[in-house]
Amino acid sequence: MKILRRVGLYAALTLAALTFIYPFLWMASSTFKPPIEVGSLSLIPNHPTFDNYRTMWARAPFGRALFNSAFVATTITLAVLFFGSMTAYA
Amino acid sequence: MRAEERSGTLLGAPYAAFLLVFAVYPIAFALALVFMHWDLVTTPTFAGLDNVRVLAVDGRFWRAVANTFVFLSIHVPLQIATALALALALNRRLVALSFWRAAFFLPVVISGAVVAILWSNLYATDVGLINHLLVKIGLQPVPWLTDPATAMPAIAVMVTWKNVGFYVIIYLAGLQYIPRSCQEAIEIEGASAWQRFRYLTLPSLLPQTLLVVTLSTINGFQLFIEPYVMTGGGPLRRTYSVVLYLYTNAFAYQKMGYAATIGVALALIIGAVVFIQRKTIGSADAI
């Protein structure tokens, strides 16, 4: 009885976790799919490709965007740490 | 003491200045704009109560408010139920506990725009995962985001999914605070699992529930990125949100005064709704 409930709990948790993780896995696997395959729901691309990544690097100023994000994140973290601790101390 | 006071003021000054510039000033500016016409380019002109008068009978605004209540009526109860259920499950001694906790927290740390795009694909009528599964178990596919009746509920479910990990943490913190002695006492009294939940856990978690209700309500009123990305407010304006309307007035129609009026009205509505919620739930203290 106890084991049965345990199994039930883990089964429910697995199902719930799957609804949280599967969409992201699908998103990640789609990055390796050619455009025609994006509609398919399988996690493993039939014709895996790095084209999407190549296009992204070529077309979008990705390095610049990454730098911008890193810059914003660093500035905010430092400023919050500095002024926040000062204010808390006050 | 005097030196300490002086250093305290000095240490607090940068944050106070920050607050003044980035919080007090914009709020005062927005309040002033309520009584102005301003197109972002020419100098603002005085408008008296024009904006308020137009807003009071603006069907689109009230449509957006009504939409928000549709959203909240699904989102808030669902958020409490899912967060509470997951927190109760995760409060046990589980194998790979941190894995489970991380799994449910995953969407919280992902950008709202990314989640919205992802779910547009999941909800897609012809190629979406959800309809794919529905067809597999022998049901009809549902045009989730293009049917006026299902679009807002679909967005409410998605937002619940995105935020549940955050509220699970709030509930988990609450669960740790239930005194061990109370749990032992109720077990010795011979209470069933349901009775333990109903008469110990649920009442003990009232402050957390109140917080979840408040935060998810505010979150609901500020709904913007999801309809902006997924539906553009359609179909038939059923997912049009107040903030989306505010944004459209400000940056598409260049009616800053009117946009500010919507913003102030929204703040008042949020305040009123949260006040009523707190009164009703607070009075249910003895559940």
Coordinates of C-alpha atoms in Angstrom, one line a residue:
Chain A
M1 CA 0.0 0.0 0.0
K2 CA 2.7 2.4 1.0
I3 CA 4.9 1.4 -2.0
L4 CA 1.9 1.8 -4.3
R5 CA 1.3 5.4 -3.1
R6 CA 4.9 6.2 -3.5
V7 CA 4.8 4.9 -7.1
G8 CA 1.7 7.0 -7.7
L9 CA 3.4 10.1 -6.3
Y10 CA 6.4 9.7 -8.5
A11 CA 4.3 8.9 -11.6
A12 CA 2.2 12.1 -11.0
L13 CA 5.4 14.1 -10.5
T14 CA 7.0 12.7 -13.6
L15 CA 3.9 13.6 -15.7
A16 CA 3.9 17.1 -14.2
A17 CA 7.6 17.6 -14.7
L18 CA 7.3 16.4 -18.3
T19 CA 4.8 19.1 -19.1
F20 CA 7.4 21.6 -17.8
I21 CA 10.5 20.1 -19.4
Y22 CA 9.2 18.7 -22.7
P23 CA 8.4 22.1 -24.3
F24 CA 11.9 23.3 -23.6
L25 CA 13.5 20.1 -24.9
W26 CA 11.3 20.5 -28.0
M27 CA 12.4 24.1 -28.4
A28 CA 16.1 23.1 -28.0
S29 CA 15.7 20.3 -30.5
S30 CA 14.0 22.6 -33.0
T31 CA 17.1 24.6 -33.2
F32 CA 18.7 21.7 -35.0
K33 CA 15.9 21.1 -37.4
P34 CA 15.6 22.4 -41.0
P35 CA 12.6 24.7 -41.4
I36 CA 10.4 22.0 -42.9
E37 CA 10.7 19.8 -39.8
V38 CA 9.9 22.4 -37.1
G39 CA 6.3 21.4 -37.2
S40 CA 7.1 17.8 -36.3
L41 CA 6.9 17.0 -32.6
S42 CA 9.7 14.5 -32.4
L43 CA 12.7 15.5 -30.3
I44 CA 15.2 14.0 -32.6
P45 CA 15.6 15.8 -36.0
N46 CA 15.5 13.6 -39.1
H47 CA 18.1 15.8 -40.8
P48 CA 20.0 17.5 -38.0
T49 CA 21.6 20.7 -39.1
F50 CA 23.5 23.7 -37.6
D51 CA 22.1 26.0 -40.3
N52 CA 20.0 27.9 -37.8
Y53 CA 23.0 28.7 -35.7
R54 CA 25.0 29.8 -38.7
T55 CA 22.1 32.0 -39.9
M56 CA 21.8 33.5 -36.4
W57 CA 25.5 34.4 -36.2
A58 CA 25.5 35.8 -39.7
R59 CA 22.2 37.8 -39.7
A60 CA 21.7 39.0 -36.1
P61 CA 24.3 41.1 -34.3
F62 CA 24.3 38.3 -31.7
G63 CA 27.6 39.1 -30.2
R64 CA 26.6 42.7 -29.6
A65 CA 23.2 41.6 -28.1
L66 CA 25.0 39.1 -25.8
F67 CA 27.4 41.9 -24.7
N68 CA 24.5 44.3 -24.1
S69 CA 22.7 41.7 -21.9
A70 CA 25.9 40.9 -20.0
F71 CA 26.5 44.6 -19.5
V72 CA 23.0 45.3 -18.2
A73 CA 23.1 42.3 -15.9
T74 CA 26.5 43.2 -14.5
T75 CA 25.6 46.9 -14.0
I76 CA 22.4 46.1 -12.3
T77 CA 23.9 43.4 -10.0
L78 CA 26.7 45.7 -8.9
A79 CA 24.5 48.7 -8.4
V80 CA 21.9 46.7 -6.5
L81 CA 24.6 45.1 -4.3
F82 CA 26.3 48.4 -3.6
F83 CA 23.3 50.7 -3.0
G84 CA 21.1 48.0 -1.5
S85 CA 23.7 47.0 1.2
M86 CA 24.3 50.7 1.9
T87 CA 20.5 51.4 2.3
A88 CA 20.0 48.2 4.4
Y89 CA 22.8 49.3 6.7
A90 CA 21.3 52.8 7.0
Chain B
M1 CA 24.1 59.2 17.8
R2 CA 24.2 62.3 15.8
A3 CA 27.1 61.0 13.8
E4 CA 25.3 57.7 13.3
E5 CA 22.2 59.6 12.1
R6 CA 24.3 61.5 9.6
S7 CA 26.0 58.4 8.3
G8 CA 22.6 56.7 8.0
T9 CA 21.2 59.6 6.0
L10 CA 24.3 59.6 3.8
L11 CA 24.2 55.8 3.2
G12 CA 20.5 55.9 2.3
A13 CA 20.8 59.0 0.2
P14 CA 21.7 57.3 -3.1
Y15 CA 18.8 55.0 -3.0
A16 CA 16.4 57.8 -1.9
A17 CA 17.7 59.9 -4.9
F18 CA 17.2 56.9 -7.2
L19 CA 13.6 56.5 -5.9
L20 CA 12.9 60.1 -6.3
V21 CA 14.1 60.2 -9.9
F22 CA 12.8 56.8 -11.1
A23 CA 9.6 56.3 -9.0
V24 CA 8.3 59.5 -7.4
Y25 CA 8.9 61.7 -10.5
P26 CA 7.4 59.4 -13.1
I27 CA 4.3 58.8 -10.8
A28 CA 3.9 62.5 -10.3
F29 CA 4.4 63.1 -14.1
A30 CA 1.8 60.4 -14.9
L31 CA -0.7 62.0 -12.5
A32 CA -0.1 65.4 -14.2
L33 CA -0.5 63.8 -17.6
V34 CA -4.0 62.7 -16.7
F35 CA -5.1 66.3 -17.1
M36 CA -3.1 66.9 -20.4
H37 CA -3.2 66.2 -24.1
W38 CA 0.3 65.3 -25.2
D39 CA 1.5 63.6 -28.5
L40 CA 5.2 63.2 -27.3
V41 CA 6.3 65.9 -29.8
T42 CA 4.5 69.2 -29.2
T43 CA 4.2 70.8 -25.8
P44 CA 1.4 69.3 -23.6
T45 CA -1.8 71.3 -23.5
F46 CA -4.2 71.4 -20.6
A47 CA -7.2 69.1 -21.0
G48 CA -9.1 69.4 -17.8
L49 CA -11.1 66.2 -17.2
D50 CA -11.4 65.3 -20.9
N51 CA -9.3 62.2 -20.5
V52 CA -11.3 60.9 -17.5
R53 CA -14.6 61.7 -19.3
V54 CA -13.6 59.8 -22.4
L55 CA -12.2 56.8 -20.4
A56 CA -15.4 56.5 -18.3
V57 CA -17.4 55.6 -21.5
D58 CA -14.6 54.0 -23.5
G59 CA -15.9 50.5 -24.5
R60 CA -12.4 49.3 -25.4
F61 CA -11.1 50.1 -22.0
W62 CA -13.9 48.3 -20.2
R63 CA -13.7 45.4 -22.6
A64 CA -10.0 45.1 -21.5
V65 CA -11.0 45.3 -17.8
A66 CA -13.7 42.6 -18.4
N67 CA -11.1 40.4 -20.2
T68 CA -8.8 40.8 -17.2
F69 CA -11.5 39.5 -14.9
V70 CA -12.0 36.5 -17.2
F71 CA -8.2 35.9 -17.0
L72 CA -8.2 36.3 -13.2
S73 CA -11.2 34.0 -12.6
I74 CA -9.2 31.2 -14.2
H75 CA -5.6 32.1 -13.3
V76 CA -5.9 32.8 -9.6
P77 CA -7.8 29.6 -8.5
L78 CA -5.7 27.5 -10.8
Q79 CA -2.5 29.1 -9.6
I80 CA -3.4 28.4 -6.0
A81 CA -4.4 24.8 -6.7
T82 CA -1.4 23.9 -8.8
A83 CA 1.2 25.7 -6.6
L84 CA -0.3 24.1 -3.4
A85 CA -0.5 20.6 -4.9
L86 CA 3.1 20.8 -6.1
A87 CA 4.4 22.3 -2.9
L88 CA 2.7 19.5 -0.9
A89 CA 4.3 16.9 -3.2
L90 CA 7.7 18.5 -3.0
N91 CA 7.6 18.9 0.7
R92 CA 8.1 15.1 1.1
R93 CA 11.4 13.3 1.3
L94 CA 11.8 12.6 -2.4
V95 CA 14.6 11.1 -4.4
A96 CA 16.3 13.7 -6.5
L97 CA 14.4 16.5 -4.8
S98 CA 16.4 19.3 -6.3
F99 CA 15.7 17.9 -9.8
W100 CA 11.9 18.1 -9.2
R101 CA 12.2 21.6 -7.7
A102 CA 14.3 22.8 -10.6
A103 CA 12.0 21.4 -13.2
F104 CA 9.0 23.3 -11.9
F105 CA 11.1 26.5 -11.5
L106 CA 12.4 26.4 -15.0
P107 CA 9.8 28.5 -16.8
V108 CA 10.1 31.2 -14.1
V109 CA 13.6 32.1 -15.2
I110 CA 12.8 32.1 -18.9
S111 CA 11.8 35.4 -20.5
G112 CA 8.0 35.9 -20.9
A113 CA 8.4 36.6 -24.6
V114 CA 10.2 33.3 -25.2
V115 CA 7.5 31.4 -23.2
A116 CA 4.8 33.2 -25.3
I117 CA 6.4 32.2 -28.6
L118 CA 7.0 28.6 -27.3
W119 CA 3.3 28.3 -26.3
S120 CA 2.1 29.8 -29.6
N121 CA 3.7 26.7 -31.1
L122 CA 2.2 24.3 -28.5
Y123 CA -1.3 25.9 -29.0
A124 CA -1.1 26.0 -32.8
T125 CA -4.3 24.5 -34.3
D126 CA -2.8 22.3 -37.0
V127 CA 0.7 21.5 -35.9
G128 CA 0.7 22.2 -32.1
L129 CA 1.7 19.6 -29.6
I130 CA -1.5 20.0 -27.5
N131 CA -3.8 19.3 -30.4
H132 CA -1.6 16.5 -31.6
L133 CA -2.1 14.8 -28.2
L134 CA -5.9 15.6 -28.3
V135 CA -6.2 13.9 -31.7
K136 CA -4.2 10.9 -30.5
I137 CA -6.7 10.2 -27.7
G138 CA -9.5 10.6 -30.2
L139 CA -10.7 14.2 -29.6
Q140 CA -11.2 17.1 -31.9
P141 CA -8.4 19.7 -32.3
V142 CA -9.2 23.0 -30.6
P143 CA -8.3 26.4 -32.2
W144 CA -6.9 27.6 -28.9
L145 CA -5.7 31.0 -29.7
T146 CA -8.1 31.8 -32.6
D147 CA -11.4 31.0 -30.9
P148 CA -12.7 33.9 -28.9
A149 CA -14.0 31.6 -26.2
T150 CA -10.7 29.7 -25.6
A151 CA -8.0 32.3 -26.3
M152 CA -8.0 34.0 -22.9
P153 CA -8.4 30.8 -20.9
A154 CA -5.5 29.4 -23.0
I155 CA -3.3 32.4 -22.0
A156 CA -4.4 32.1 -18.4
V157 CA -3.3 28.4 -18.3
M158 CA 0.1 29.4 -19.9
V159 CA 0.7 32.1 -17.4
T160 CA -0.2 29.8 -14.5
W161 CA 2.3 27.3 -15.9
K162 CA 5.0 29.9 -16.2
N163 CA 4.6 31.3 -12.6
V164 CA 3.8 28.1 -10.7
G165 CA 7.4 27.5 -9.6
F166 CA 7.6 30.9 -8.0
Y167 CA 4.5 30.3 -5.9
V168 CA 5.6 26.8 -5.0
I169 CA 8.6 28.3 -3.3
I170 CA 6.3 30.6 -1.3
Y171 CA 4.1 27.7 -0.2
L172 CA 7.2 25.5 0.6
A173 CA 8.5 28.2 2.9
G174 CA 5.0 28.3 4.6
L175 CA 5.0 24.5 5.0
Q176 CA 8.3 24.6 6.8
Y177 CA 6.8 27.0 9.3
I178 CA 4.1 24.6 10.5
P179 CA 5.3 23.6 13.9
R180 CA 6.4 20.0 14.2
S181 CA 4.4 19.7 17.5
C182 CA 1.2 20.6 15.7
Q183 CA 1.8 18.0 13.1
E184 CA 2.5 15.3 15.7
A185 CA -0.5 16.4 17.8
I186 CA -2.9 16.1 14.9
E187 CA -1.5 12.7 14.0
I188 CA -1.9 11.4 17.6
E189 CA -5.5 12.7 17.5
G190 CA -5.9 10.2 14.6
A191 CA -6.8 12.7 11.9
S192 CA -7.0 11.4 8.4
A193 CA -4.8 12.8 5.6
W194 CA -7.7 14.9 4.4
Q195 CA -8.4 16.2 7.9
R196 CA -4.8 17.0 8.5
F197 CA -4.8 19.1 5.2
R198 CA -8.1 20.7 5.9
Y199 CA -7.7 21.7 9.6
L200 CA -3.9 22.1 9.9
T201 CA -2.1 22.7 6.6
L202 CA -4.6 24.9 4.8
P203 CA -5.3 27.3 7.7
S204 CA -1.6 27.5 8.5
L205 CA -0.9 28.5 4.9
L206 CA -3.4 31.4 4.9
P207 CA -0.8 34.1 4.8
Q208 CA 0.9 32.4 1.8
T209 CA -2.4 32.0 0.0
L210 CA -3.2 35.6 0.6
L211 CA 0.2 36.5 -0.9
V212 CA -0.4 34.2 -3.9
V213 CA -3.8 35.8 -4.5
T214 CA -2.4 39.3 -4.3
L215 CA 0.6 38.7 -6.5
S216 CA -1.2 36.7 -9.2
T217 CA -4.0 39.3 -9.3
I218 CA -1.5 42.2 -9.8
N219 CA 0.3 40.0 -12.4
G220 CA -3.0 39.4 -14.2
F221 CA -3.8 43.1 -14.4
Q222 CA -0.4 43.8 -15.8
L223 CA -0.9 41.2 -18.5
F224 CA 0.8 42.5 -21.6
I225 CA 3.6 40.5 -23.2
E226 CA 1.5 37.3 -23.8
P227 CA -1.3 38.9 -25.7
Y228 CA 1.1 41.2 -27.5
V229 CA 3.2 38.3 -28.7
M230 CA 0.6 35.6 -29.2
T231 CA -2.7 37.2 -30.3
G232 CA -2.2 40.9 -30.6
G233 CA -5.3 41.2 -28.4
G234 CA -7.6 39.2 -30.7
P235 CA -9.7 37.3 -31.6
L236 CA -12.5 39.8 -31.3
R237 CA -10.5 41.7 -28.7
R238 CA -11.1 38.8 -26.2
T239 CA -7.4 38.8 -25.1
Y240 CA -7.0 42.6 -25.2
S241 CA -5.5 43.6 -21.9
V242 CA -5.5 46.9 -20.1
V243 CA -1.8 47.4 -20.4
L244 CA -1.9 46.5 -24.1
Y245 CA -4.5 49.2 -24.6
L246 CA -2.4 51.6 -22.6
Y247 CA 0.6 50.8 -24.8
T248 CA -1.4 51.2 -28.0
N249 CA -2.6 54.6 -26.9
A250 CA 0.8 55.8 -25.8
F251 CA 3.0 54.5 -28.7
A252 CA 0.6 53.9 -31.6
Y253 CA -1.8 56.8 -31.2
Q254 CA 0.6 59.1 -29.4
K255 CA -2.0 59.9 -26.8
M256 CA 0.2 60.1 -23.7
G257 CA -2.4 61.9 -21.6
Y258 CA -5.0 59.2 -22.3
A259 CA -2.4 56.5 -21.7
A260 CA -1.5 58.0 -18.3
T261 CA -5.2 58.1 -17.5
I262 CA -5.5 54.4 -18.3
G263 CA -2.5 53.7 -16.1
V264 CA -3.9 55.6 -13.1
A265 CA -7.3 54.0 -13.5
L266 CA -5.6 50.6 -13.7
A267 CA -3.7 51.3 -10.4
L268 CA -6.9 52.3 -8.7
I269 CA -8.7 49.2 -9.9
I270 CA -5.8 46.9 -8.8
G271 CA -5.8 48.7 -5.4
A272 CA -9.6 48.2 -5.0
V273 CA -9.6 44.6 -6.1
V274 CA -6.7 43.6 -3.9
F275 CA -8.3 45.5 -1.0
I276 CA -11.6 43.5 -1.4
Q277 CA -9.7 40.2 -1.7
R278 CA -7.7 40.9 1.5
K279 CA -10.9 41.8 3.3
T280 CA -12.8 38.7 2.3
I281 CA -9.9 36.2 2.7
G282 CA -8.7 37.9 5.9
S283 CA -12.2 37.5 7.4
A284 CA -12.1 33.9 6.5
D285 CA -9.4 33.6 9.1
A286 CA -11.1 30.8 11.0
I287 CA -11.5 28.4 8.0

